[in-house]
XYZ file of C-alpha atoms in Angstrom:
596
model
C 0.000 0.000 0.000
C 1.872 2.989 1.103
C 5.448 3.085 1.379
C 6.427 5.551 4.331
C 10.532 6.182 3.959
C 12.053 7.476 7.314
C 13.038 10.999 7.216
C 16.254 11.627 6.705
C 18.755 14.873 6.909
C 19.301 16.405 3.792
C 21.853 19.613 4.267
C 20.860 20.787 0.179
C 16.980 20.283 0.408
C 16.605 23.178 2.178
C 19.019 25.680 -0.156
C 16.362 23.941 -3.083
C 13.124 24.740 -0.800
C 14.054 28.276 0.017
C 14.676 28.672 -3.580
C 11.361 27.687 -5.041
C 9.973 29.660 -2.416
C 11.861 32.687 -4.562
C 9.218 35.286 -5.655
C 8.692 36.137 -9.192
C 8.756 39.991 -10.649
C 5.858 41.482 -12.008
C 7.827 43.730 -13.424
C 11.428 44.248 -14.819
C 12.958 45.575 -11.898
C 16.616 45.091 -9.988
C 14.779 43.195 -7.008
C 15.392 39.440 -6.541
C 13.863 37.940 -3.561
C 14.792 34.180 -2.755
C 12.896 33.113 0.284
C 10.911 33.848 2.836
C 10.984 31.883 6.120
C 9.449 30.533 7.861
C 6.655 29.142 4.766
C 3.200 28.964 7.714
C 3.353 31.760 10.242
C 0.714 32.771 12.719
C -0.972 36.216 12.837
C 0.845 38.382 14.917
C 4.145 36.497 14.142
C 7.565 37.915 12.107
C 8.447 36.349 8.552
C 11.943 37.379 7.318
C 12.002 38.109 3.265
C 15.845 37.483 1.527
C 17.010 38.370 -1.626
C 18.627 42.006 -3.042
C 17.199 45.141 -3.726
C 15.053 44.968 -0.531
C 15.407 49.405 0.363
C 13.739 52.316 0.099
C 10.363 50.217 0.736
C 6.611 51.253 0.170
C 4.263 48.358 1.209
C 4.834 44.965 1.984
C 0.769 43.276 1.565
C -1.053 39.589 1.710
C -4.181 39.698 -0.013
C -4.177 43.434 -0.231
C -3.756 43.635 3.243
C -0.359 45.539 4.542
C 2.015 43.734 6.469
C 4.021 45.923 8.875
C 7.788 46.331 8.139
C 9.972 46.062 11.136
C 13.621 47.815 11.434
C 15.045 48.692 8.896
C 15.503 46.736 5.316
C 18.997 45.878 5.039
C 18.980 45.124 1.017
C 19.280 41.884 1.001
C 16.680 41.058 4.310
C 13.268 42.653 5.564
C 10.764 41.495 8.574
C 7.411 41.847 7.908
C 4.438 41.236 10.818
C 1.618 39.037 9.656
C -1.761 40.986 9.272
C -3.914 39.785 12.700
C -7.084 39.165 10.128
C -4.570 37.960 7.361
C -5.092 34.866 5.111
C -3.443 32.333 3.264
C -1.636 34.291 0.368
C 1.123 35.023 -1.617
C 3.308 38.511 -0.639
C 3.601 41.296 -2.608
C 6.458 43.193 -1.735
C 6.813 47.153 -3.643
C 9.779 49.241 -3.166
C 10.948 52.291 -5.017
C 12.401 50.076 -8.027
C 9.048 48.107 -8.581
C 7.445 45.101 -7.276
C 7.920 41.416 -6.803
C 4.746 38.675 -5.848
C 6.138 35.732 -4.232
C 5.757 32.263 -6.089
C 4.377 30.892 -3.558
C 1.791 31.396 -0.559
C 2.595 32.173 2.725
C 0.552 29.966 4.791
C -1.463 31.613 8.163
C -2.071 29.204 10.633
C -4.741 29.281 13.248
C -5.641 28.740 16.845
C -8.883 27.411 16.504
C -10.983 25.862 13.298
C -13.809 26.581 15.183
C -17.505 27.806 13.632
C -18.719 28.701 16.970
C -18.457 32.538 18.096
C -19.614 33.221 21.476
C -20.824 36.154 22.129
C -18.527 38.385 24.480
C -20.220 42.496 24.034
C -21.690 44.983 22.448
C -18.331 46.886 21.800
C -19.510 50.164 19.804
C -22.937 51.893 19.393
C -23.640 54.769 16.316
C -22.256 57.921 18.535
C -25.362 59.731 17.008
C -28.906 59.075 15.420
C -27.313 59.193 12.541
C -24.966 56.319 13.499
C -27.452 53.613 12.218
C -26.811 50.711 9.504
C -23.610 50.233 11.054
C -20.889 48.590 8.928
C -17.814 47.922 10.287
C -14.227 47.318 8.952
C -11.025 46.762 10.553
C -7.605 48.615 10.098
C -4.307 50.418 11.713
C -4.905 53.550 9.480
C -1.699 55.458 11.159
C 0.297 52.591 12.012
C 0.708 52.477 15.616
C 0.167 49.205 16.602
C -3.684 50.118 17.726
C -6.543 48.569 15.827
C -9.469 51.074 14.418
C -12.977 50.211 14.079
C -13.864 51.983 10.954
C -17.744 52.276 11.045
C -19.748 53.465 7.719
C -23.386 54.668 8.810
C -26.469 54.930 7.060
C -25.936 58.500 6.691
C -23.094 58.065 4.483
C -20.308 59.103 6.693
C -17.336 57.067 8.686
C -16.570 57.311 11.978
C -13.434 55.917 13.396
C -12.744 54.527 16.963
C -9.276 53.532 17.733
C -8.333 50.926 20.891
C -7.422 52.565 23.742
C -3.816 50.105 23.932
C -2.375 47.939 22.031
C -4.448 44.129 22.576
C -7.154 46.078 24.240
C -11.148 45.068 23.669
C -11.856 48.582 24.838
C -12.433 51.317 22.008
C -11.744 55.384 22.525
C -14.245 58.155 21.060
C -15.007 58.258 17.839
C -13.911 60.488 15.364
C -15.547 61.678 11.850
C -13.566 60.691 8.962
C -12.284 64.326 6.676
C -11.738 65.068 3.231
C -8.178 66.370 2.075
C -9.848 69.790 2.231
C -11.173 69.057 5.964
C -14.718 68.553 5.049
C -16.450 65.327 6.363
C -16.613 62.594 4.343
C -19.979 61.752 3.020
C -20.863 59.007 0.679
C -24.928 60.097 0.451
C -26.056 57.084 2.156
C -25.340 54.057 3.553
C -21.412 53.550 3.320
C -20.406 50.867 3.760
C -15.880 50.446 3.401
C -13.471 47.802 3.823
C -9.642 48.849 3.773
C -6.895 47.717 1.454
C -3.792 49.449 -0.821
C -4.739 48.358 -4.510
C -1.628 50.288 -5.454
C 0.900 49.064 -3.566
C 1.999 52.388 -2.303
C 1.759 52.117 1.033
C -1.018 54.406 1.230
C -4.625 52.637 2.645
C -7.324 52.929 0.783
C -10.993 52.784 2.183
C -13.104 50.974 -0.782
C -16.763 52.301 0.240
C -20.382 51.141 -1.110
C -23.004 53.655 -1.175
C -26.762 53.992 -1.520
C -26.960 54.190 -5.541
C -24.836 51.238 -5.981
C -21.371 52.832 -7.243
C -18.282 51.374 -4.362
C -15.894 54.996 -4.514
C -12.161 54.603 -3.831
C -10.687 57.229 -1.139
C -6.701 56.836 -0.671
C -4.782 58.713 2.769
C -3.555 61.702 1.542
C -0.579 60.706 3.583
C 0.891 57.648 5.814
C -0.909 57.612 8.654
C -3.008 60.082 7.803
C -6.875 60.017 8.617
C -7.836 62.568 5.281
C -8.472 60.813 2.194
C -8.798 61.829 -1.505
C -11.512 60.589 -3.718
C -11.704 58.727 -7.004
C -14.408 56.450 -8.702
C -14.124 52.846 -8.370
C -17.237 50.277 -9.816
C -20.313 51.563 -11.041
C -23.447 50.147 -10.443
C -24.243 47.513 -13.095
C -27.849 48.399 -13.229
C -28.073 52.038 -13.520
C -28.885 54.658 -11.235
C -30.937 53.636 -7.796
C -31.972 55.258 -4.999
C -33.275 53.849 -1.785
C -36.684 54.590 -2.886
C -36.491 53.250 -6.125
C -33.336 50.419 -5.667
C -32.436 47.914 -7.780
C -29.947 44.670 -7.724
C -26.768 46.397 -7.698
C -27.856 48.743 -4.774
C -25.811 49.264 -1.433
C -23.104 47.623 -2.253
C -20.543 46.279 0.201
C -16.867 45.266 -0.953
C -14.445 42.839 0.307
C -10.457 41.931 -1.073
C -8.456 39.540 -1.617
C -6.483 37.729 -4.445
C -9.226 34.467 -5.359
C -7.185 32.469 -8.149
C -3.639 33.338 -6.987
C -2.912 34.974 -9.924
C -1.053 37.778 -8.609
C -3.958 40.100 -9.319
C -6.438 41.214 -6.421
C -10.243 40.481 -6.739
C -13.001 42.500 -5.449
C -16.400 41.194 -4.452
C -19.352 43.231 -3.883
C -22.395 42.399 -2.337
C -25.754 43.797 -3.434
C -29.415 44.765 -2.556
C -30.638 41.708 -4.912
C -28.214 39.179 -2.528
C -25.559 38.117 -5.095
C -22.329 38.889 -5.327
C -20.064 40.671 -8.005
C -16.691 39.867 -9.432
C -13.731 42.576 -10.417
C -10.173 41.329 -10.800
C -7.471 44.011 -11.465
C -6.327 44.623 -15.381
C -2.630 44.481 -13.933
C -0.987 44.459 -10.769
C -1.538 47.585 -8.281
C -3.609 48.669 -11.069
C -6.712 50.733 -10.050
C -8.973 49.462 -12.804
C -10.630 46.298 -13.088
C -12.493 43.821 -15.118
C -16.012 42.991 -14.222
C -16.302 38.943 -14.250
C -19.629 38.986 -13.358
C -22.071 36.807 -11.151
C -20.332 34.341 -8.243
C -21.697 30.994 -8.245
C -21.434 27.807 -5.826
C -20.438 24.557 -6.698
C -23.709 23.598 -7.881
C -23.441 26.132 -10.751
C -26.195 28.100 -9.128
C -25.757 32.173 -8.692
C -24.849 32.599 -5.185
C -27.593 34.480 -3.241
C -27.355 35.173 0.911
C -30.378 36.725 1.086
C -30.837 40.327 0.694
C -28.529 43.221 0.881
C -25.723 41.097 1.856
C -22.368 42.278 3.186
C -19.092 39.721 2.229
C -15.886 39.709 4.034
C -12.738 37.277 2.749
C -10.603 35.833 4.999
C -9.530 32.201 6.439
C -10.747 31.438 9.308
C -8.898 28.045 10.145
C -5.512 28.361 8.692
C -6.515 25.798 6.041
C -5.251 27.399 3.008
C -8.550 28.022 1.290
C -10.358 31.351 1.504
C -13.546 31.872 3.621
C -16.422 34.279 2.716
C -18.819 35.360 5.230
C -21.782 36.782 4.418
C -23.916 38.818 6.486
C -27.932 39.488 5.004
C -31.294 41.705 5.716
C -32.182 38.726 7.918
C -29.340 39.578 10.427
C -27.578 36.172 9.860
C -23.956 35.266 8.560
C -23.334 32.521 6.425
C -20.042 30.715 6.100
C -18.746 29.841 2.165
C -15.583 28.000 1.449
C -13.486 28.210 -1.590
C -14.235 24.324 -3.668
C -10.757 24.104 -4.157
C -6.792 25.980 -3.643
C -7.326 28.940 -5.963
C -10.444 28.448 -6.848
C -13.462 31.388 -7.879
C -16.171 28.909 -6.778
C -17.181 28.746 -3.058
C -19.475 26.197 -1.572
C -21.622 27.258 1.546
C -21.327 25.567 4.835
C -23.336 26.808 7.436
C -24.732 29.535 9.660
C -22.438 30.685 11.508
C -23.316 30.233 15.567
C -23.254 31.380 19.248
C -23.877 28.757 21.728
C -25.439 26.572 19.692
C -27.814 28.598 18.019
C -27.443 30.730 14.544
C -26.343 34.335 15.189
C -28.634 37.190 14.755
C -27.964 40.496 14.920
C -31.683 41.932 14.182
C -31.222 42.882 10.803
C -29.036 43.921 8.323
C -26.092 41.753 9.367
C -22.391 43.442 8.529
C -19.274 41.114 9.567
C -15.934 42.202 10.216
C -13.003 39.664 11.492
C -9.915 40.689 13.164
C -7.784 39.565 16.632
C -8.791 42.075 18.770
C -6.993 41.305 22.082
C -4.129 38.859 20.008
C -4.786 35.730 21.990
C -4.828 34.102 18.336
C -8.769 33.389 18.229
C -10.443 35.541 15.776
C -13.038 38.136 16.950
C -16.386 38.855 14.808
C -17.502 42.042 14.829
C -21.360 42.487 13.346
C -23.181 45.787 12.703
C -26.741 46.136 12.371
C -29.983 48.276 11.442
C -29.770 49.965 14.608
C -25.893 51.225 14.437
C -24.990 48.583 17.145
C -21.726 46.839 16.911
C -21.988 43.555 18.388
C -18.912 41.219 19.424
C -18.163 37.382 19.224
C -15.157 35.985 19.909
C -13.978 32.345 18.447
C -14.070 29.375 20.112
C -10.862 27.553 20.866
C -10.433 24.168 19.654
C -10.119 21.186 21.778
C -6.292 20.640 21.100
C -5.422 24.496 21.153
C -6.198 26.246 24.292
C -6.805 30.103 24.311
C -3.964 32.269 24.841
C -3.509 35.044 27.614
C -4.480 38.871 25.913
C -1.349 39.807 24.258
C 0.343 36.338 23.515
C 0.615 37.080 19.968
C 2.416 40.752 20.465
C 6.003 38.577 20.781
C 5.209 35.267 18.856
C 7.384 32.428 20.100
C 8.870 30.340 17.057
C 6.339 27.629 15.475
C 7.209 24.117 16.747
C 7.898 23.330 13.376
C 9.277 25.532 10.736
C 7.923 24.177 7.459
C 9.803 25.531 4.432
C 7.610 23.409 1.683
C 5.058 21.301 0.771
C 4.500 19.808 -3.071
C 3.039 17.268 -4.533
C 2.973 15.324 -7.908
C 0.822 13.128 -9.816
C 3.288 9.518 -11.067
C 3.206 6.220 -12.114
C 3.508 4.630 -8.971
C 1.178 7.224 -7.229
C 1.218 10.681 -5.437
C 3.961 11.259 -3.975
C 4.057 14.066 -1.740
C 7.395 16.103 0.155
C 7.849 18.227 2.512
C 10.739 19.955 4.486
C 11.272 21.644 7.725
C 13.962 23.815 8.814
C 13.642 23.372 12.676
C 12.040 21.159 14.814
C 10.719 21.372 18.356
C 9.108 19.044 20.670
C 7.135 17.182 17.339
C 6.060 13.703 17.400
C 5.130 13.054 13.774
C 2.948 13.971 10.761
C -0.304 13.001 9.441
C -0.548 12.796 5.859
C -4.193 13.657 4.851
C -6.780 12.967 1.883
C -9.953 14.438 0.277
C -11.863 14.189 -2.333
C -13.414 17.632 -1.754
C -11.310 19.643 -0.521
C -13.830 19.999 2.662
C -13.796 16.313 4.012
C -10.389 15.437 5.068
C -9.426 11.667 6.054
C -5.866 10.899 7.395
C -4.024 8.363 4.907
C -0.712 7.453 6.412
C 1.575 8.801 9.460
C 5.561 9.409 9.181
C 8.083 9.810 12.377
C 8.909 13.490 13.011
C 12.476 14.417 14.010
C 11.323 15.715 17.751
C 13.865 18.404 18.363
C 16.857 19.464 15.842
C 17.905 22.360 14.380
C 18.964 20.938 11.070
C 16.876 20.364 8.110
C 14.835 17.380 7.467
C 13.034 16.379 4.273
C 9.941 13.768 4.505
C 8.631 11.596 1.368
C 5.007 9.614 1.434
C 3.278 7.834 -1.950
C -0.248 7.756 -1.870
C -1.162 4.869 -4.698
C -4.696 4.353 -4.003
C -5.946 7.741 -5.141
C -7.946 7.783 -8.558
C -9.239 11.152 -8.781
C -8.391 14.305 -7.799
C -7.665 14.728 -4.606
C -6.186 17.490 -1.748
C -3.915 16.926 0.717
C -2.801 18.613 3.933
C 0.228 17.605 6.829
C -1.211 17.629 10.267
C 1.879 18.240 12.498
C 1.328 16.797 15.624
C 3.439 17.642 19.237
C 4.536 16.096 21.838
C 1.843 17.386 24.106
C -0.942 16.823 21.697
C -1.090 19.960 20.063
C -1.052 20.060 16.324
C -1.407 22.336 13.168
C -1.908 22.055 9.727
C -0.140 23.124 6.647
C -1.600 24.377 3.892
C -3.486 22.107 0.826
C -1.684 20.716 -2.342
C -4.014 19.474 -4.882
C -3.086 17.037 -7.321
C -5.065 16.393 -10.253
C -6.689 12.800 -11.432
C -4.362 10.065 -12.754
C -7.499 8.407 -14.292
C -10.248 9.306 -16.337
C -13.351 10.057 -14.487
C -16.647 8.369 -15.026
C -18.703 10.158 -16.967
C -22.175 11.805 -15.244
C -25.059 9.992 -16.116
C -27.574 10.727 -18.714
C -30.368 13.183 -17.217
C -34.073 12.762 -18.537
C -36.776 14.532 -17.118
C -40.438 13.491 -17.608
C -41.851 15.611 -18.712
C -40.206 18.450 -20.359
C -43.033 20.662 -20.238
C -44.757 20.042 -16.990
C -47.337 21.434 -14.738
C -47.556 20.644 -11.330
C -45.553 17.286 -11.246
C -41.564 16.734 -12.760
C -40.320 13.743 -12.395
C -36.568 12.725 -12.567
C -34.642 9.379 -13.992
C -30.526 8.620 -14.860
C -31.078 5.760 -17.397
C -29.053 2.499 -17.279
C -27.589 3.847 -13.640
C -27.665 2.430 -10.320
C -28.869 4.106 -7.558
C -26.938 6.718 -6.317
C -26.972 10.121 -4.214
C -28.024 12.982 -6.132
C -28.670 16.816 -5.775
C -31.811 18.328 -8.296
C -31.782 21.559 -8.690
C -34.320 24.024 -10.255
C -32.568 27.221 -11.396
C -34.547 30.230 -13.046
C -33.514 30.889 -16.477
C -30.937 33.702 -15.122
C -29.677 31.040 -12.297
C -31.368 31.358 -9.446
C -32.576 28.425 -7.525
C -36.065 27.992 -6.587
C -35.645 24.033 -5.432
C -33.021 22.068 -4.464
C -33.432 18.585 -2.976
C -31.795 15.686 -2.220
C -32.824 12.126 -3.281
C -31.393 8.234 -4.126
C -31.395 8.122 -8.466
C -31.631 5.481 -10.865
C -33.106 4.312 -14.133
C -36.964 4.368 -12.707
C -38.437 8.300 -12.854
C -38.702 9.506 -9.371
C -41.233 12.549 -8.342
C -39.917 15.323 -7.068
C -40.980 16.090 -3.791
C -42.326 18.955 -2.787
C -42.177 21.094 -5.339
C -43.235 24.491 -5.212
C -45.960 26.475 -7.500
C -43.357 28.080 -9.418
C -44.755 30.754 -11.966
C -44.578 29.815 -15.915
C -41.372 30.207 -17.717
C -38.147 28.147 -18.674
C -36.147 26.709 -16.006
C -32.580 24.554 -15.820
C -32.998 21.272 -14.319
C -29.877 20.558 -12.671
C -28.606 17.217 -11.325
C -25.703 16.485 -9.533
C -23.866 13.106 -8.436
C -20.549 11.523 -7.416
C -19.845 11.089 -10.947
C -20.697 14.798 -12.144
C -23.800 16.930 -13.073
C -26.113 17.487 -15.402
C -28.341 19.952 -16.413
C -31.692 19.787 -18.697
C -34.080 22.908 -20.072
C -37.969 22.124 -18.621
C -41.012 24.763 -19.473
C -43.775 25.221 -16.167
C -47.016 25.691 -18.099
């Protein structure tokens, strides 16, 4: 079955590691970067960049978010602090020569994988009566170490409330966000921002939604400075709207990050009609984009949270795969997952909850994750209708206890410094390596297996090294796999405590099975559709009904063969076209019916 070679030192593996980890240019410039270690860091933690040309720096970011540089960049070395709210990503690092984008991603680990967010306060109220429709973002706009709670209102302008210390769950008074000619900043209505630096100049820039659907851009006049200067962004896709006459691309809410890892940062905007909008940049730190359209789930359907809903990116187990949360009209969140490494297709989850039951805020849910006190669980901030900001903090997993307040300020080095992780598809199987620079205290690996990218089962277990400060390379072949499949290292301690690495996927070394034929009876129905796969067994399968424009109306799930099966259930849905959809282990497919 699986052969499981003992790990032995190899002084050159790690020279080889470091150098695929090199970063790649995005444009001709006379930077060379060559590594960064170590390859998974916590939030909170230092990562040391080598290579030349590394002065006179702008921005170091991950996923458009900035990284802060420490000391001072000696040319051929530079610290960077990982963003507390940071995910899985590759670094782009911009100095006054141009910009590199590491090759490959720096992978965030996590305290906790947990769903659950207790409830702990209600940390910020509107300051005003103007101070309702709360939306809240998360940033260090002058770069002191203290978080700000950037809050858009439904009056169209920002307020800002900064901690009072550094790891602190305690806010001071707000202040109005100005113009660059001192005048407040005012959207119209409803803003609603998130923070990033598109450019790559080291100057934030708050990305805000407003009431007629356009999302405006407004960059700091300075660093550190709380003025900004305006520019256009998106437009809304429909037209003009107002909130007495909206439409789908109305109130808009944006969230960033880079989807496909393709060096280029994505923007998602949320909507009055509930979907969710696609822009990816025409070029690196580029300030204009390409619409891509509609997002849709794994089923092929549109995705749709519900009314006006409010997205925010991030990863909120360390797994490697982006996490979308999205907040609706009903005052709920609900949790997406990226399908795959890379991947522009997310599949939903779940609600997320608080002791057990699903969080509600009222209504008009707004999410906002950061690590507000840095004891490495994740804190969820929600507005509402009402301008209340309510907070939930993570719950720690079973294996990974909560830290004191303030752990994270000084990071202690990771057990295991993991420099890479790859994977490739052969004739005898997978075979998958990985290296570590330093170990401490670790008791061995677990090699890990899904299909789905969401289920993982552990496949095989390999020796670690315990304690050493020399390198160490590790092999394992996986030859039972016959499809696609991800894999992820679950490095386990001495005292129980583990972590994983981020997910390699490996495509198929066989041919799929090809989806079985779809036949609906009958094509033009009434009040009754009924389902078969000809000449296939039964099997597990999804139907879908999906309005001509892809939105579902049914879903359900049922056991499939070669006798037609009712659907259950099934609504009065008005007359029109609609796309059957049916999807199985073996793939999906999808049939035009007519409702009389």
């Amino acid at each position: 079955m699986f052969r499981l070679p003992t790990a032995v030192l190899l002084p050159t593996f790690r020279r080889l590691a470091l150098a695929s980890l090199g970063l790649l240019p995005i444009a001709a410039s006379a930077q060379t970067i060559t590594g960064f270690s170590p390859a998974q860091a916590a939030a909170g933690a230092t990562v040391t960049i080598t290579g030349t040309g590394l002065a006179n720096i702008k921005s170091a970011m991950i996923n458009g978010q900035p990284m802060k540089v420490t000391g001072t960049p000696l040319g051929v070395t530079m610290q960077v602090i990982v963003p507390v709210a940071a995910a899985t990503g590759r670094i782009r690092v911009t100095t006054n020569a141009g910009t590199v984008l590491s090759a490959n991603k720096l992978g965030i680990t996590r305290k906790s994988s947990s769903v659950s967010y207790g409830q702990s306060s209600t940390s910020v109220t509107g300051a005003s009566a103007t101070g309702n429709y709360s939306t809240p973002t998360m940033g260090d706009l002058d770069s002191d170490g203290r978080i700000e709670l950037i809050q858009g209102q439904g009056d169209g302008t920002i307020m800002v409330y900064e901690q009072t210390a550094a790891n602190s769950t305690a806010f001071g008074a707000g202040t109005l966000l100005k113009n660059a000619d001192g005048s407040t900043l005012d959207v119209g209505n409803f803003a609603k921002p998130t923070v990033a630096d598109l450019d790559s100049d080291g100057l934030l820039e708050l990305l805000v939604g407003e009431e007629t659907g356009n999302v405006l851009r407004y960059e700091q006049t300075a660093a550190g400075a709380q003025t900004f200067t305006r520019s256009n962004l998106f437009t809304n896709p429909f037209g003009t709207a107002t909130s007495g006459a909206p439409n789908g691309g109305s109130y808009p809410r944006p969230t960033v990050a880079d989807l496909d890892n393709n060096g280029l940062l994505d923007v998602l905007v949320g909507s009055n009609d509930g979907t969710l909008r696609r822009y990816e940049q025409t070029a690196a730190n580029a300030a204009t984009f390409t619409a891509l359209g509609q997002m849709r789930d794994n089923l092929g359907a549109i995705i749709d949270a519900g009314d006006v809903d409010k997205p925010l990116l991030t990863d909120y187990d360390g797994d490697g795969y982006l996490d979308m949360l999205l907040g609706n009209r009903a005052g709920n969140i609900i949790l997406y997952t990226q399908t795959a490494a890379n991947s522009a297709v997310f599949k939903k989850l779940d609600f997320l909850k608080s002791n057990g039951s699903t969080i509600s805020v009222g209504t008009y849910a707004a999410p906002s994750i950061t690590d507000i006190d840095g004891n490495g669980l994740l804190d969820l901030f929600v507005g509402n209708a009402n301008g209340t900001i309510y907070r939930f903090e993570q719950a720690a997993s079973a294996t990974q206890p909560t830290l004191a307040p303030g752990a994270l300020t000084n990071p202690s080095p990771l057990p295991v410094v993991l420099t890479a992780f790859t994977g490739q598809a052969g004739s005898a199987g997978n075979v998958l390596r990985w290296a570590t620079a330093s170990e401490t205290n670790s008791a061995h690996f677990e090699v890990e297996r899904s299909a789905d990218g969401q289920a993982f089962v552990k496949i095989g277990q390999l020796a670690a090294a315990g304690t050493s400060m020399a390198s160490h390379s590790y092999q394992f072949i996986d030859d039972a796999a016959t499809a696609t499949s991800y894999y992820r290292l679950r490095q386990v301690d001495l005292d129980g405590t583990s972590s994983y690495s981020p997910v390699v996927t490996l495509a198929a070394r066989l041919t799929a099975p090809a989806a079985a034929k779809l036949v609906a009876y009958p094509t033009v129905f009434t009040s009754e559709l009924s389902v078969a796969l000809p000449g296939a067994e039964n099997q597990a399968a999804t139907v879908a009904l999906l309005t001509a424009d892809g939105r579902p109306v049914y879903t359900h799930t049922m056991q499939l063969g070669t006798a037609p099966q009712a659907l259950a259930e099934l609504p009065t849905l008005a007359p029109g076209v609609y796309l059957l959809r049916v999807a199985t282990a073996t793939g999906a497919n999808t049939q035009r019916v007519v409702r009389n």
